[in-house]
Structures are given as structure tokens and as C-alpha cells.
């Protein structure tokens, strides 16, 4: 028998859970295989994946300018060829040259500095400055393979034992619970208030912090996701100020997940980075420790497969910065295409550039379509019996609340599963629609939710709505008390 | 004051060391800046980086076919354009189509399956089969951002506490000591025998295993690096069989670092994978747990910046495979360009393909040049007073032993540093040549070494040799007893 078994592996690995790719998704993949090998074997002919923020898997097209630059940097020897002029836009060619000149020896196949190529970090810092109106330092930027490794790096740094606590919103994106579990810390939950559009109350933070301390937990950091995942809210400036003040007073590192900064769909809200808020309150390097996470996977670009991203690390003493650098250096560097793309999303084409108009059209097309899809799905959920859904202000998700009949809860119990999982499994088996049960994100005990992305292409949305509506009606008819 | 300090971070992070990007390299970067801002400020006009296996940073050119395919997959909309025929080889265009057809929706910007795109894993498995003559299963392949994250994943799985031991060669590549430290395990050293060309004796393994057990350590796995890093040896088949037998008998997971499988420079040696050896001994899935690591960063391709690689995981029960999958899924997937490149290096152009001749010429040119450089440097080291250097059979490194005079050791002591570090620092300050001190890799107590890559381009090698020889002579003159 092989020597490794569930009894003798790291128990932290066992404890870790990641619902976004969990049981329901595995079932969906099995159904998809069955549809392929036995067409007509299910009451639907395709799986509608609404489980994960993966826009291009559902047909969203990449931004042309970004891909032109990446292709040219991958194969620079065509830059001098005349055919290239006909195939690529002039500003993509120019940008590729600029980027290559920032790389020692123009070697896009070499390991870079462990924080990422210096010239690209300069570009990103300039982009942050332009966004916030406050200075950004390229030496504060750590380029990473998507945002996930950056989050792991900070958890690894801060968590010493199960007595170290990380404050996390509930509901939360399960990367946080998974990472805290893998590094052996304690997740200190704070509940977002569904009744006020997933509002974040400082009184709730204080209460949970006191509660954690009373249990002997040392709180180290507070995670905030803005725009919210899975909840889709955009925090009000007042709210953000309250959070900054709270972290400053309590000596907590503020871990700001800002990967949805380009995804805001309502005119009355806008994205402000936590760094901008902190600086506008007069708080500088010595006042607050703040890490902002950004990714190329979200926004209007949705380049999940490129695994690009960065964290901006401010308010740490130099010795700690060195420790973060050391941990980054063990993995040598993040992938160069992802680094290049991270610089591009922070400095897209400008007015006057050859690509500007087509770039703007692509960007606006994607964002306005996302806004329409969010609204249609939000309305559809609110039309279902026993379902209420907050406004989708931003990000890529809706997180409706479903009031399940007692009989459905009993049936779930009999099937030895959580009621929200029971609902999602039934939905999948009946319609091919994949939602993630709320229990994967956390929810107020006794309430049930699911997360649905707004990413199916617009021509698929009517099918999602009609199949969901029909299923929900028959589900409620079956289980209504 | 910021709340995070060296006193309150994870002590495992503090303990972790990574010499390949350590003190000497930081000094080299500072000198490079000085050379730029104040030309003539040092007795050399360029830094000669021999510290890290990063071929393209030193001028090695990428393999054209690989880069053509990557560029086309990055920007597939040019595949149909007539200009593309003039710019790219026909087989690169064909391969790009094949790969795109293996990706659902041809979406190179989507997250893939957490183990990597299935079609690419099929290609890799076929490449392993062709290499070994034994079956390989695509479901055993986990594509990763270079080999490092794969190594971390296995350490995370196996290490529960500081009582879990991982057998590692000494000298070793510091990724292993760093990863074991970060995950809080115990490194159980076994010494390679310099006198027999860095041979690996099973008697030494048994001795160290018994010693570790007597200290209450539970050995979980054995790391073997073949071809060796930093030692450059290629294991004999007999040796490999002994290791397989030992791991089987002792219930150890065999972690085989095989990233230098294409880097063998002497006709009397060849690379055999540990899986081939185990299978040829009649050992299958139920007999031995074996993980093989491969990377696109090494070989003749040297595509470090692309962060591609995979591990082939065999001999684990399904429940453990599920745990590995779960951990992989928390980071969603590795970057798609790296995945594509990993499939390309395992299935390069074949006889009859349009690119085959130019591909072969590029590959052979790189490998034969590496062999010449290895021999020249090996001879140069052996010509230095008090220095002996084993044959460079493979990988990208030499690890000569230097017998330092007592006076130099005293001077190092006075300078509060290790003698090998003292030598490397003096060498760097005098010549601009960057070696890594042996203490970063581990060495038999009382012996001193340094690691030197064979990667400077051939036109730079004479300068490395003459500057090194001159420095060494004056160093010895200064410190000779």
C-alpha cells in the first residue's frame, strides 16, 4: 500500500475547502461528459457555468491591443518585419518595443527581478498614481501569478499559529478561508449586513474583534473585498474611512482585495482604492499597513488564464519588506507575460493612440453588457418566490438569499447535505445551470444563498432565466409547506 | 509604528533562506547600478552573472518554433490572415490550431482545469511514454508555474510538524531547504560523495535515516536531483535502482527533481527517469509513490520567464490525489502560456516538419555550446591552486571545492562571514564575477565550495577564466600560509 494516506498528511490540507471548484462543479463536469458521450441523456443540452469568474471561458473576447502586445513580446523577432505592420496596430508595435527595452537584454524568457521587471513596476506605479492622485512607489509593487499567490504570501507572513486571527467578511471569497486554513490561522468572521445592501458596520468589526480576543486570538489583519465577492456591493467612502480608522487604531494590516476595481455598474457608486482613502485622511507610511491586491483576471479584460497580478505593499518597516522579498524570491519570479499584461491594464491606450477607439469600444461593450446582464439576473432572482437579491453594484456576482421551505430543508437533511447544496444540485440536474451554494462562502446561520456569476453571454441569459424560473417553480411546488 | 515587526511574524518565514538570490547577488546588483551611474568606478566594466540558471538573461536565444506557437496562441485572430503565412512557419501555425482546438472555446484567456488543459496533458503524457517506454496517464500530470510551486505543494501535503523529515542531498538546490523551512519540517541531510563524482551511496541514506529516526523524526520523503544541482553529476542506473529500492522499503515518497533531463554533456552518461527505472524493476502504482518534477526553465529551451512546468504524480491512493487536486484548485490553474510551452518541450518538431531542421540546429547549437563551456570552466577550475572540480556531466553548474588557507579563514572570521562567502565577495568586488557560496547549498563541514553556472555566452568565457585565474592567484598570494 502507498505510504501516504488521509491519516498521515498535513491536517491543514485536509481542513482547507474551496467551493468554487467543489462538489457541484465536479458533478457539472461529469454531466458535460455524459452529454458528449450520450446526447439527449439529460433534460438540457449544455452546461451553463455560472460558478466562477472566468469570462473568456463563456465567450468574452480578449482586448485586442493587449493580445497584440503579448504576441509581439513572445516573438520579438517579427517586430522588424514588414508583414508585421499589416498585422498589428502601430501603437502595439511601439508598446512592445518600449517593454522590451525595459527588460535587460530584451529577454522575455529570463527570470526577472523577484518583484517583477522594474520598468513594468514603474508603469504600474504611474497607473496607480493617476488613479488615486497620490504617489505610488515601484519598489512597493510585487508582481505575482494572479492575486492568489500574493494573498498566500501575506497569510504565510502573518500567521504563526491557530492563535493568530484574520478578520474576514462573511460571505467571503473562499480563497481567504482556504489560505487561512492552509497556513493554520484562525478566521475571525465579521458579517456583512444583507438588509443594507451588504453593508459593513464598524460596530460589527469591534464586536467580532472583542469576541476573538476574549478567546485568546491575536488579530493580525482584516480582509476587505471591494467591490464585493460574492456579494457585489461597492463600499461607500464613509464605510471605507471607518475601516481604515479601525485598522489603524487596532494595529491590523488592511488586506484590500481590489481586483474588481474596474467592475462598477451603477452610476451612483464609484471605486476608490483604500490607499487613496487612507492618504486622503492624512495617513501615510507610518500610520497604516496596507496591501492592495490587483489581478488581470477580472475587470473588463478578464484574462484569467494569463495569471498576472500584483500587490502594492505600503506601511511596513524595511526588515519586513525584505522578508516579503525573500519569500517572493524562493519562487524566483512571476510569469513575464502576466507581468506585461499587469502593466498594460494599468496603462491602456490613450486618446490619440491608433488603438484607442477600438480599445474603448471593446472595453465599453464588455462593461455595459455586464451591467445589463447583472440587472436582468437581479430582476429574475427578485421575481422568484422566496428569493431576494441585492443590487449588483459591482464585481461579477449576485448572491441572492433563498428562503427554503421546511420540507426542502428536511429533504436535504435526509440526503445528508446542506439545504443550499441540495437546491444547487437539483438545479444542476434539472437545468444544467451551475451555481455555487452559499455555504462555500459563509452566510448568517439559518439563511441560505447561492452565488451566480453575471458572465454568461447575453444571448444565453434568457435561457438561464427561463430554465431557472421554471425549475424554481417546480421545486417550490414540490416542497412548499 | 507599523504593527508588523520581525518579532511577530511567522518564525518559519524568518528561518527560510535562499542563497541563489541572497547577499552576494544583492551586492552584484548594487555594483551594476554603480557601474551605470559612475562608469570606471570599479576594476571591471560589467557584472558576469554565474549565480543562477537563467540562460536567456545571458544571451541564449529562445527556440524559434516554441515562440512562434506561443505568439499565435496569444493572438489567435491573426491565424487566418495571409501575412501570417509569411511570418510564421507552417508547422507552428498548424500546432497553434491543434492547441487552440484542445482548449474549450479556444479561450487562451480562461482559467483551465486546475491540473492544466486536458489536451496538453495528453501531449505531455505521450511525450513521457515516448521517453520512458512505459505508459503515462494524463490524469497524473499537474501543470504548474515552473517546478517550484509543485515542490511547495508536495511539502505542504507531507509535512505536519518539525517531526516530519525530508531526506535531501547535501549539497542541494536551496528551493528544498527553503520550502521545508517554510512548511515547518525537518531537513534530513544525506551527503553526496565528492570523491566519487558526487555519488549517492545507499549506505549513507540508511545511516542518515536511522540517525533521524533516533531523534524522533518521521521520514516522509526523499528528494533526489538528477542531473544534479549544484553538483552536475548524472546518476548511474545502478544508483537509481538502489534509491528506488530504498524508498520502497522505507515507505518514502520519492521526489525526483528531473528538470535537467535534457542537459547531459558526456557520451558515457544518459538520463533515465526514476519512473522508467522503477517500472523496469517491475514496481507499479502500488509499490512506490513517485513524483517527477519537470520545468520549461532548463534544458536547451531555458524559458525561465515563462514559468511553465509539471509534476507527474504516481503511486498515491485516490483520496490523496483528490487532496493534491484541491490544493491546486485554490490557485485555480497555472498560466496558459507556460502550460502550452510545457507541452511543446515534451513534443518538439519531428523529422519532416517544416521547422525540424532549424529547430534541431538551434537545439544542438545550444547543447554542444553548453558542453564546451562546461569543459572549459571545469579545466580552468582544476588549474587553480587548491581547487578541485568534478566533471560536469549534466545540469548547468559546477561546484568546485576550494581548499582555503588558514589565513583566509581567519580573515573571514574577522569579517564575521563564512569563508566561502568571503571568497565570493572578494571575487565579485575584484572582477564582477558572481558565484554563489557553497554554504547556500550545504557542504561537508570544514569543506568550502562555490557554485558557478556554465551559462555565460562562449565569447565571455575567456574573460571569466582569465579574471578568475588572476584574482585567485592574488587571493592565494595574499592569504597563503
CSV table of C-alpha atoms in Angstrom, one decimal, chain A residues 1-18 20-21 26 29 52-54 56-57 62 64 67-68 70-78 81-84 86-88 104-105 107-115 145 148-149 152 155-160 164 173-175 178-179 182-183 220 251-253 285-289 295 297-298 302-307 315-317 319-320 323-327 329-337, chain B residues 1-18 20-21 26 29 52-54 56-57 62 64 67-68 70-78 81-84 86-88 104-105 107-115 145 148-149 152 155-160 164 173-175 178-179 182-183 220 251-253 285-289 295 297-298 302-307 315-317 319-320 323-327 329-337:
chain,number,residue,atom,x,y,z
A,1,UNK,CA,0.0,0.0,0.0
A,2,UNK,CA,1.2,3.5,-0.8
A,3,UNK,CA,2.7,5.1,2.4
A,4,UNK,CA,0.7,8.3,2.2
A,5,UNK,CA,-2.9,8.3,3.4
A,6,UNK,CA,-5.5,10.7,4.8
A,7,UNK,CA,-4.4,9.7,8.3
A,8,UNK,CA,-0.9,10.9,7.8
A,9,UNK,CA,-1.0,14.1,5.7
A,10,UNK,CA,-0.8,17.6,6.9
A,11,UNK,CA,-4.2,18.2,8.7
A,12,UNK,CA,-4.2,21.8,7.5
A,13,UNK,CA,-4.5,20.5,3.9
A,14,UNK,CA,-7.4,18.3,5.0
A,15,UNK,CA,-9.2,21.3,6.6
A,16,UNK,CA,-8.9,23.5,3.5
A,17,UNK,CA,-12.0,23.8,1.4
A,18,UNK,CA,-12.6,25.5,-2.0
A,20,UNK,CA,-15.8,27.4,-6.3
A,21,UNK,CA,-14.3,24.2,-7.7
A,26,UNK,CA,-17.3,18.1,-10.3
A,29,UNK,CA,-18.1,18.2,-15.4
A,52,UNK,CA,-16.7,31.1,-11.5
A,53,UNK,CA,-15.5,34.5,-12.6
A,54,UNK,CA,-14.0,33.2,-15.8
A,56,UNK,CA,-13.4,34.2,-21.5
A,57,UNK,CA,-14.5,30.6,-20.9
A,62,UNK,CA,-9.9,39.5,-25.1
A,64,UNK,CA,-7.1,43.2,-29.0
A,67,UNK,CA,-3.1,40.5,-27.0
A,68,UNK,CA,-1.1,42.2,-29.8
A,70,UNK,CA,1.7,40.0,-25.7
A,71,UNK,CA,2.2,38.2,-29.0
A,72,UNK,CA,4.9,40.6,-30.1
A,73,UNK,CA,6.8,40.3,-26.8
A,74,UNK,CA,6.6,36.5,-27.1
A,75,UNK,CA,8.2,36.6,-30.6
A,76,UNK,CA,10.1,39.8,-30.8
A,77,UNK,CA,12.0,38.7,-34.0
A,78,UNK,CA,8.9,39.6,-36.1
A,81,UNK,CA,9.4,42.5,-40.4
A,82,UNK,CA,7.3,44.4,-42.9
A,83,UNK,CA,4.4,42.0,-42.7
A,84,UNK,CA,4.0,42.8,-39.0
A,86,UNK,CA,-0.1,44.9,-41.7
A,87,UNK,CA,-1.0,42.5,-38.9
A,88,UNK,CA,-0.5,44.6,-35.8
A,104,UNK,CA,17.6,43.5,-19.6
A,105,UNK,CA,18.8,42.0,-22.9
A,107,UNK,CA,15.0,38.6,-22.8
A,108,UNK,CA,11.3,37.9,-22.2
A,109,UNK,CA,12.4,34.3,-21.5
A,110,UNK,CA,14.6,35.2,-18.5
A,111,UNK,CA,13.7,35.2,-14.8
A,112,UNK,CA,13.1,38.8,-13.8
A,113,UNK,CA,13.8,40.6,-10.5
A,114,UNK,CA,11.7,38.7,-7.9
A,115,UNK,CA,9.3,41.6,-7.6
A,145,UNK,CA,0.9,35.0,-10.9
A,148,UNK,CA,-3.9,34.3,-5.2
A,149,UNK,CA,-0.2,33.8,-4.6
A,152,UNK,CA,-0.9,33.3,0.3
A,155,UNK,CA,-1.0,34.9,5.2
A,156,UNK,CA,2.2,33.0,5.4
A,157,UNK,CA,4.0,36.1,6.7
A,158,UNK,CA,1.4,37.0,9.3
A,159,UNK,CA,0.1,33.6,10.7
A,160,UNK,CA,2.2,32.0,13.3
A,164,UNK,CA,-3.4,34.4,15.0
A,173,UNK,CA,-14.4,34.6,-1.4
A,174,UNK,CA,-13.1,31.1,-0.3
A,175,UNK,CA,-9.5,31.8,-1.3
A,178,UNK,CA,-8.7,28.2,2.2
A,179,UNK,CA,-5.5,30.2,2.6
A,182,UNK,CA,-3.6,26.1,4.8
A,183,UNK,CA,-1.4,28.4,6.9
A,220,UNK,CA,-3.3,40.3,12.8
A,251,UNK,CA,-2.9,47.8,14.6
A,252,UNK,CA,-4.4,45.5,11.9
A,253,UNK,CA,-2.9,45.0,8.5
A,285,UNK,CA,3.5,55.0,5.6
A,286,UNK,CA,3.9,55.2,9.4
A,287,UNK,CA,0.2,55.2,10.2
A,288,UNK,CA,-1.3,52.2,8.4
A,289,UNK,CA,0.0,48.9,6.9
A,295,UNK,CA,-5.3,40.9,-10.9
A,297,UNK,CA,-8.3,38.1,-14.4
A,298,UNK,CA,-11.1,40.5,-13.6
A,302,UNK,CA,-10.9,39.0,-17.8
A,303,UNK,CA,-7.5,37.5,-18.6
A,304,UNK,CA,-7.8,34.6,-16.1
A,305,UNK,CA,-5.5,32.3,-18.0
A,306,UNK,CA,-2.6,34.7,-18.1
A,307,UNK,CA,-2.1,34.6,-14.3
A,315,UNK,CA,3.3,50.8,5.6
A,316,UNK,CA,5.8,48.1,6.5
A,317,UNK,CA,9.2,48.5,8.0
A,319,UNK,CA,13.1,44.5,7.5
A,320,UNK,CA,9.6,43.1,6.8
A,323,UNK,CA,11.2,39.1,4.4
A,324,UNK,CA,8.4,39.5,1.8
A,325,UNK,CA,11.1,39.9,-0.9
A,326,UNK,CA,12.8,36.7,0.3
A,327,UNK,CA,9.6,34.7,0.2
A,329,UNK,CA,12.5,35.1,-4.4
A,330,UNK,CA,12.1,31.4,-3.4
A,331,UNK,CA,9.7,31.1,-6.4
A,332,UNK,CA,12.1,33.3,-8.5
A,333,UNK,CA,9.5,35.5,-10.3
A,334,UNK,CA,6.0,35.5,-11.7
A,335,UNK,CA,5.5,34.8,-15.4
A,336,UNK,CA,6.6,37.5,-17.7
A,337,UNK,CA,3.5,37.6,-20.0
B,1,UNK,CA,4.9,52.4,14.3
B,2,UNK,CA,3.7,49.8,11.8
B,3,UNK,CA,2.3,46.8,13.7
B,4,UNK,CA,4.3,44.1,11.9
B,5,UNK,CA,7.9,43.5,13.0
B,6,UNK,CA,10.5,40.8,12.9
B,7,UNK,CA,9.3,39.8,16.5
B,8,UNK,CA,5.8,39.0,15.4
B,9,UNK,CA,5.9,37.4,12.0
B,10,UNK,CA,5.8,33.7,11.3
B,11,UNK,CA,9.2,32.3,12.5
B,12,UNK,CA,9.2,29.8,9.6
B,13,UNK,CA,9.5,32.7,7.2
B,14,UNK,CA,12.4,34.1,9.2
B,15,UNK,CA,14.1,30.7,9.1
B,16,UNK,CA,13.9,30.3,5.4
B,17,UNK,CA,17.0,31.2,3.3
B,18,UNK,CA,17.5,31.4,-0.4
B,20,UNK,CA,20.7,31.9,-5.1
B,21,UNK,CA,19.2,35.4,-4.7
B,26,UNK,CA,22.3,41.9,-3.9
B,29,UNK,CA,23.0,44.5,-8.3
B,52,UNK,CA,21.6,31.4,-11.4
B,53,UNK,CA,20.4,29.0,-14.1
B,54,UNK,CA,18.9,31.8,-16.2
B,56,UNK,CA,18.3,33.9,-21.7
B,57,UNK,CA,19.4,36.6,-19.3
B,62,UNK,CA,14.8,31.1,-27.4
B,64,UNK,CA,12.0,29.9,-32.6
B,67,UNK,CA,8.0,31.2,-29.6
B,68,UNK,CA,6.0,31.2,-32.8
B,70,UNK,CA,3.2,31.0,-28.1
B,71,UNK,CA,2.7,34.2,-30.1
B,72,UNK,CA,0.0,32.7,-32.3
B,73,UNK,CA,-1.9,31.3,-29.2
B,74,UNK,CA,-1.7,34.7,-27.6
B,75,UNK,CA,-3.2,36.4,-30.6
B,76,UNK,CA,-5.2,33.7,-32.5
B,77,UNK,CA,-7.1,36.2,-34.6
B,78,UNK,CA,-4.0,36.6,-36.9
B,81,UNK,CA,-4.5,36.3,-42.1
B,82,UNK,CA,-2.4,35.8,-45.3
B,83,UNK,CA,0.5,37.9,-43.8
B,84,UNK,CA,0.9,35.3,-41.1
B,86,UNK,CA,5.0,34.8,-44.4
B,87,UNK,CA,5.9,35.5,-40.8
B,88,UNK,CA,5.4,32.1,-39.2
B,104,UNK,CA,-12.7,24.8,-24.7
B,105,UNK,CA,-13.9,27.8,-26.8
B,107,UNK,CA,-10.1,30.6,-24.9
B,108,UNK,CA,-6.4,31.0,-24.0
B,109,UNK,CA,-7.5,33.7,-21.6
B,110,UNK,CA,-9.7,31.4,-19.4
B,111,UNK,CA,-8.8,29.6,-16.3
B,112,UNK,CA,-8.2,26.0,-17.2
B,113,UNK,CA,-8.8,22.7,-15.3
B,114,UNK,CA,-6.8,23.0,-12.2
B,115,UNK,CA,-4.4,20.3,-13.3
B,145,UNK,CA,4.0,27.8,-12.8
B,148,UNK,CA,8.9,25.5,-7.6
B,149,UNK,CA,5.1,25.6,-6.8
B,152,UNK,CA,5.9,23.5,-2.3
B,155,UNK,CA,6.0,19.7,1.0
B,156,UNK,CA,2.7,21.2,2.2
B,157,UNK,CA,1.0,17.9,1.8
B,158,UNK,CA,3.6,15.8,3.6
B,159,UNK,CA,4.8,18.0,6.4
B,160,UNK,CA,2.7,18.1,9.6
B,164,UNK,CA,8.4,15.1,9.8
B,173,UNK,CA,19.3,23.3,-4.5
B,174,UNK,CA,18.1,25.7,-1.8
B,175,UNK,CA,14.5,25.6,-3.0
B,178,UNK,CA,13.6,26.9,1.8
B,179,UNK,CA,10.4,25.0,1.2
B,182,UNK,CA,8.5,27.5,5.2
B,183,UNK,CA,6.4,24.4,5.8
B,220,UNK,CA,8.3,11.1,4.8
B,251,UNK,CA,7.9,3.8,2.6
B,252,UNK,CA,9.3,7.1,1.5
B,253,UNK,CA,7.8,9.2,-1.3
B,285,UNK,CA,1.4,2.1,-8.8
B,286,UNK,CA,1.1,0.1,-5.6
B,287,UNK,CA,4.8,-0.3,-4.9
B,288,UNK,CA,6.2,3.2,-4.9
B,289,UNK,CA,5.0,6.7,-4.5
B,295,UNK,CA,10.2,22.6,-15.9
B,297,UNK,CA,13.2,26.8,-17.5
B,298,UNK,CA,16.0,24.4,-18.1
B,302,UNK,CA,15.8,27.8,-20.9
B,303,UNK,CA,12.4,29.6,-20.8
B,304,UNK,CA,12.7,30.7,-17.2
B,305,UNK,CA,10.4,33.7,-17.6
B,306,UNK,CA,7.5,31.6,-18.9
B,307,UNK,CA,7.0,29.8,-15.6
B,315,UNK,CA,1.6,5.7,-6.7
B,316,UNK,CA,-0.9,7.7,-4.5
B,317,UNK,CA,-4.3,6.5,-3.4
B,319,UNK,CA,-8.1,10.2,-1.8
B,320,UNK,CA,-4.7,11.7,-1.7
B,323,UNK,CA,-6.3,16.4,-1.8
B,324,UNK,CA,-3.5,17.4,-4.2
B,325,UNK,CA,-6.1,18.5,-6.7
B,326,UNK,CA,-7.9,20.5,-4.0
B,327,UNK,CA,-4.7,22.4,-3.1
B,329,UNK,CA,-7.6,24.3,-7.3
B,330,UNK,CA,-7.1,27.0,-4.6
B,331,UNK,CA,-4.8,28.8,-7.0
B,332,UNK,CA,-7.2,28.0,-9.9
B,333,UNK,CA,-4.6,27.0,-12.6
B,334,UNK,CA,-1.1,27.7,-13.8
B,335,UNK,CA,-0.5,30.2,-16.6
B,336,UNK,CA,-1.7,29.0,-20.0
B,337,UNK,CA,1.4,30.1,-22.0
